[in-house]
XYZ file of C-alpha atoms in Angstrom:
350
model
C 242.131 -84.920 40.311
C 238.820 -83.971 41.242
C 237.804 -80.117 41.979
C 234.486 -78.881 43.502
C 232.351 -75.842 42.501
C 234.691 -73.358 44.330
C 233.067 -69.477 43.702
C 234.573 -67.581 46.592
C 231.782 -64.693 48.081
C 233.469 -61.867 49.105
C 233.035 -61.031 52.927
C 230.211 -58.760 52.565
C 227.644 -61.058 50.677
C 227.096 -63.158 53.756
C 225.286 -62.273 56.753
C 227.935 -64.523 58.788
C 231.071 -66.331 59.313
C 231.914 -68.326 61.459
C 236.028 -68.929 61.317
C 238.226 -71.078 63.210
C 235.038 -73.508 62.945
C 236.609 -77.231 64.666
C 234.776 -79.908 64.149
C 234.428 -82.602 66.994
C 234.170 -86.698 66.642
C 231.805 -86.470 69.947
C 231.632 -83.573 72.035
C 229.593 -82.742 75.623
C 228.364 -78.211 75.585
C 230.871 -78.004 78.158
C 234.139 -79.952 75.523
C 232.772 -77.248 72.815
C 233.044 -73.705 74.840
C 236.479 -75.433 75.882
C 237.699 -76.393 72.448
C 235.997 -72.724 71.531
C 237.709 -71.211 73.528
C 241.450 -72.657 72.745
C 240.444 -71.764 69.392
C 239.538 -69.273 68.084
C 240.098 -66.750 70.939
C 240.310 -63.349 69.239
C 243.713 -61.450 68.500
C 244.946 -59.199 70.928
C 245.932 -55.576 69.700
C 248.551 -54.002 73.107
C 249.620 -51.349 72.747
C 252.428 -49.327 75.795
C 250.533 -48.059 78.938
C 253.061 -45.552 78.804
C 252.790 -43.551 75.471
C 256.783 -42.291 76.428
C 257.717 -45.481 77.127
C 258.313 -48.315 74.525
C 256.044 -51.983 75.291
C 257.283 -54.773 76.878
C 256.064 -57.027 79.104
C 255.243 -54.634 82.214
C 253.447 -52.193 80.318
C 251.208 -53.286 78.053
C 247.839 -52.311 77.629
C 245.540 -54.827 75.476
C 242.266 -55.492 73.423
C 240.065 -57.695 71.393
C 237.385 -57.793 69.379
C 234.500 -60.560 70.134
C 234.578 -63.253 67.372
C 231.675 -66.012 66.670
C 232.257 -69.584 65.969
C 230.859 -72.710 66.187
C 231.479 -76.202 67.255
C 230.218 -79.284 65.112
C 229.448 -82.649 66.979
C 230.190 -84.499 63.749
C 228.319 -87.952 65.572
C 225.284 -86.080 66.494
C 225.388 -83.534 64.145
C 224.465 -80.791 67.305
C 225.993 -76.830 65.991
C 227.057 -75.576 69.499
C 227.457 -71.160 68.684
C 229.446 -68.813 70.601
C 230.863 -65.334 70.812
C 234.092 -65.840 72.536
C 236.264 -62.775 74.105
C 238.596 -61.727 76.426
C 237.745 -60.646 79.856
C 239.509 -58.170 81.551
C 239.628 -55.932 78.662
C 242.752 -53.309 78.446
C 244.939 -55.524 80.506
C 247.727 -57.592 79.946
C 247.963 -60.557 77.727
C 248.102 -62.665 81.394
C 245.693 -60.986 82.863
C 243.435 -61.804 79.815
C 240.894 -65.180 79.725
C 239.272 -65.208 77.235
C 235.139 -66.062 77.530
C 232.444 -67.839 75.500
C 228.723 -66.664 75.554
C 226.809 -69.601 73.431
C 224.259 -67.913 70.906
C 221.346 -70.239 68.987
C 222.801 -70.778 65.026
C 220.364 -69.694 62.830
C 218.511 -72.767 61.416
C 220.339 -71.452 57.984
C 223.626 -71.455 59.383
C 223.196 -75.360 60.993
C 221.499 -76.738 57.848
C 225.210 -75.362 56.431
C 226.809 -77.032 59.257
C 224.815 -80.010 58.435
C 225.574 -80.959 54.003
C 229.143 -79.513 55.207
C 229.294 -83.141 57.252
C 227.262 -85.311 54.937
C 229.109 -83.895 51.900
C 232.788 -85.204 53.726
C 231.378 -88.522 54.518
C 230.488 -89.071 51.129
C 233.503 -88.440 50.061
C 234.999 -90.915 52.996
C 233.225 -93.201 51.959
C 233.740 -93.029 47.977
C 237.597 -92.527 49.123
C 236.643 -96.237 50.437
C 235.325 -97.221 47.971
C 238.574 -96.482 45.955
C 240.870 -97.967 48.388
C 238.966 -101.185 48.060
C 238.709 -100.939 43.837
C 242.982 -101.287 44.239
C 243.526 -102.696 46.962
C 245.365 -106.019 44.674
C 247.967 -109.391 44.902
C 249.986 -110.149 42.746
C 251.332 -113.226 41.481
C 254.484 -114.135 40.699
C 255.294 -114.359 36.356
C 258.262 -116.787 36.981
C 260.082 -119.690 38.751
C 261.789 -119.181 41.479
C 264.798 -117.025 41.991
C 267.332 -119.638 41.729
C 265.977 -120.808 38.110
C 266.392 -119.319 35.107
C 263.225 -116.788 36.326
C 265.613 -114.654 37.819
C 264.362 -111.419 38.917
C 261.002 -111.401 36.946
C 259.330 -113.424 39.559
C 260.500 -111.574 42.865
C 257.720 -109.877 44.865
C 260.166 -108.760 47.455
C 261.995 -106.784 43.944
C 258.559 -105.484 43.111
C 257.484 -104.630 45.901
C 260.708 -102.489 46.654
C 259.435 -100.817 43.039
C 256.018 -99.908 44.099
C 257.025 -98.195 47.642
C 260.213 -96.307 46.180
C 258.969 -95.533 42.041
C 257.237 -92.447 42.069
C 256.122 -92.773 38.702
C 254.398 -95.905 40.197
C 252.780 -93.789 42.759
C 251.222 -91.388 40.573
C 250.339 -93.840 38.110
C 248.196 -94.813 41.164
C 246.813 -92.139 42.590
C 245.895 -90.857 39.032
C 243.325 -95.007 38.186
C 242.813 -94.442 42.303
C 241.412 -90.549 41.027
C 239.903 -91.621 38.128
C 237.372 -93.980 40.390
C 237.295 -91.616 42.672
C 235.846 -88.826 40.100
C 233.233 -91.450 38.244
C 231.734 -92.901 41.709
C 231.510 -89.255 43.385
C 229.087 -86.269 42.744
C 230.592 -82.897 43.272
C 227.244 -81.255 43.468
C 225.371 -82.869 45.415
C 224.893 -80.105 48.131
C 225.603 -76.798 45.529
C 227.870 -74.699 48.380
C 228.631 -72.076 46.902
C 232.519 -72.027 48.463
C 233.191 -75.848 49.643
C 237.187 -77.212 50.702
C 238.223 -80.147 53.049
C 241.095 -81.886 53.682
C 242.346 -83.749 56.193
C 243.542 -80.953 58.446
C 240.845 -77.774 57.259
C 237.075 -76.818 56.128
C 235.731 -73.945 54.003
C 232.220 -74.010 53.195
C 229.418 -70.682 52.174
C 225.614 -70.970 51.101
C 222.738 -69.352 52.085
C 225.029 -66.522 53.228
C 226.437 -67.989 55.550
C 230.705 -68.748 55.628
C 231.857 -71.960 58.432
C 235.751 -72.008 58.107
C 238.100 -73.790 60.521
C 239.644 -77.546 61.154
C 238.891 -80.654 62.558
C 239.189 -82.065 66.383
C 238.979 -85.289 65.347
C 241.378 -85.813 62.464
C 239.468 -88.114 59.464
C 241.326 -91.321 59.040
C 243.376 -91.932 56.048
C 241.886 -95.204 54.375
C 244.270 -98.037 53.289
C 244.942 -99.426 50.056
C 247.276 -102.678 50.558
C 249.419 -104.576 47.415
C 250.203 -107.828 48.533
C 253.821 -109.055 46.246
C 253.610 -112.586 46.552
C 256.781 -114.870 46.049
C 257.639 -118.062 44.354
C 258.908 -120.933 46.699
C 256.497 -120.417 48.773
C 258.492 -117.222 50.899
C 256.623 -115.287 52.470
C 254.268 -112.202 50.319
C 256.038 -108.941 50.493
C 253.209 -105.437 50.926
C 253.518 -102.562 50.468
C 250.469 -100.308 51.846
C 249.491 -97.056 50.953
C 246.981 -94.365 53.044
C 244.711 -92.139 51.018
C 243.744 -88.871 52.218
C 241.473 -85.979 50.933
C 243.398 -82.745 49.234
C 240.644 -81.714 47.290
C 241.396 -84.254 45.433
C 242.831 -87.755 46.775
C 246.447 -87.860 48.000
C 248.045 -91.384 48.088
C 251.902 -91.647 49.920
C 253.502 -95.112 51.347
C 252.811 -96.210 54.793
C 256.064 -96.787 55.332
C 255.695 -98.735 59.152
C 252.522 -100.777 56.847
C 255.094 -101.570 54.020
C 256.961 -105.334 54.871
C 259.722 -106.174 52.289
C 261.037 -108.965 52.682
C 260.297 -109.069 56.952
C 261.466 -105.378 57.155
C 259.435 -102.910 57.948
C 260.389 -100.174 55.015
C 260.994 -97.745 57.968
C 263.503 -100.058 59.598
C 264.973 -100.843 56.199
C 265.275 -96.337 55.480
C 266.487 -95.803 59.412
C 268.503 -99.189 60.641
C 270.495 -98.558 63.133
C 272.850 -101.719 62.547
C 271.018 -104.915 62.228
C 272.135 -107.348 59.519
C 268.491 -107.080 57.097
C 269.196 -109.794 54.453
C 267.594 -109.076 51.203
C 267.172 -110.708 48.205
C 269.713 -109.646 45.724
C 266.928 -108.536 43.314
C 265.725 -106.232 45.741
C 269.500 -104.705 44.819
C 268.678 -104.625 41.384
C 265.575 -103.363 41.065
C 267.451 -100.391 43.620
C 269.988 -99.811 41.114
C 267.369 -99.402 37.556
C 265.484 -96.545 40.190
C 269.251 -94.899 41.840
C 272.013 -96.117 39.211
C 274.574 -94.608 40.590
C 273.617 -93.307 44.138
C 273.667 -97.053 44.241
C 277.227 -98.506 46.136
C 277.545 -102.451 47.215
C 280.499 -103.464 50.088
C 281.895 -106.564 49.766
C 282.965 -108.285 52.879
C 286.184 -107.116 52.393
C 284.866 -103.266 52.796
C 285.562 -102.018 49.029
C 282.513 -101.097 47.268
C 282.045 -103.416 44.886
C 280.355 -100.932 42.298
C 281.454 -100.159 38.607
C 281.237 -96.307 37.871
C 277.714 -96.804 36.068
C 276.209 -98.293 39.151
C 276.615 -101.606 38.078
C 278.866 -105.147 40.229
C 281.808 -105.418 38.835
C 281.656 -108.190 36.648
C 277.766 -108.014 36.068
C 274.760 -108.284 37.823
C 274.210 -108.572 41.462
C 275.976 -112.499 41.356
C 271.983 -113.906 40.959
C 272.311 -117.617 40.004
C 271.323 -117.136 35.809
C 270.771 -113.115 36.160
C 274.486 -111.158 33.676
C 277.193 -112.448 35.434
C 275.707 -114.248 38.468
C 278.877 -117.577 39.539
C 275.208 -119.619 39.940
C 275.436 -119.551 44.054
C 276.438 -117.360 47.111
C 279.889 -117.259 48.667
C 279.096 -114.466 51.587
C 277.547 -111.332 52.053
C 277.673 -107.500 50.780
C 275.837 -103.984 52.402
C 274.159 -102.862 50.283
C 273.635 -98.674 50.419
C 271.418 -96.376 48.802
C 271.911 -93.094 48.457
C 269.494 -89.641 47.761
C 270.916 -86.375 45.685
C 273.085 -85.158 48.284
C 274.449 -87.907 49.783
C 272.783 -88.421 52.703
C 272.172 -92.676 53.185
C 268.517 -93.483 53.177
C 268.213 -97.198 52.859
C 271.133 -100.007 53.909
C 270.479 -103.849 54.539
C 272.760 -107.442 53.671
C 272.175 -109.341 49.871
C 273.516 -112.468 49.318
C 276.610 -112.104 47.002
């Protein structure tokens, strides 16, 4: 995982530190002023107006110290500087109104802000390239499920593994980060301090520091992998979101992952609908989760043994275990977490 150059400067080495700064997508001066009053208003320090009474809602007397901050326009690369304070010093919190007065941002601080934008844009571009490098289509390795190929050719089962197997997800994250690191120069702008993620940023150089948050959150990059089916069935798709957290973080996007024609989010939050999947999906889950998977026969009884396998061996898939060579009815599959809470259910032929 990428580690950006990080040499934290002490506060007294910076000529100015602009905290609670905001990066907007494309904001006007007026919009920037409104944003900074919301995000950078200084904290209130309140005491009781009567030394003989405990402080309460009606007897507060408050003050605040002005702070300097900036708004950075990501589209135009303009940098707006504001001193943010409160009007009505000495009043109650309800009477103290945030106020912002603009100032000219020093050239070195502007350059730091613009370089930060360009640096993060480079991170995003290389992330997009990394996502493209790992978009894949996985072809079946055997014949149809109804033949001797068995579950080795079932794309739905492979997709379910790819979406839920933490080892597979961790391996993908390592591969993506290795690709990213090979194509990204972390020393591009020689920051004294540079930290970026999907929520905040913190940079320092030339005696200035800027830290704050994104008003317009950077979009996550999409990585998609398709799992083709034998027998011309619809391909399964697993979608991953790539986001930046001091390195590329890979997370499965349940809403855009499709297995057996159903969204993974729907399989995890089944509201009682009949969702029929391949028995091979149940077999894949049993291998991942063991005893946390149960299969109920049409009569409502649990058809799994103590080791998590279906009585008689296999899941009734022709050519696998004790499969009978054909399906007679449907069974209900339930997957539970370690605390016994159901996290998925669906039907399979059995």
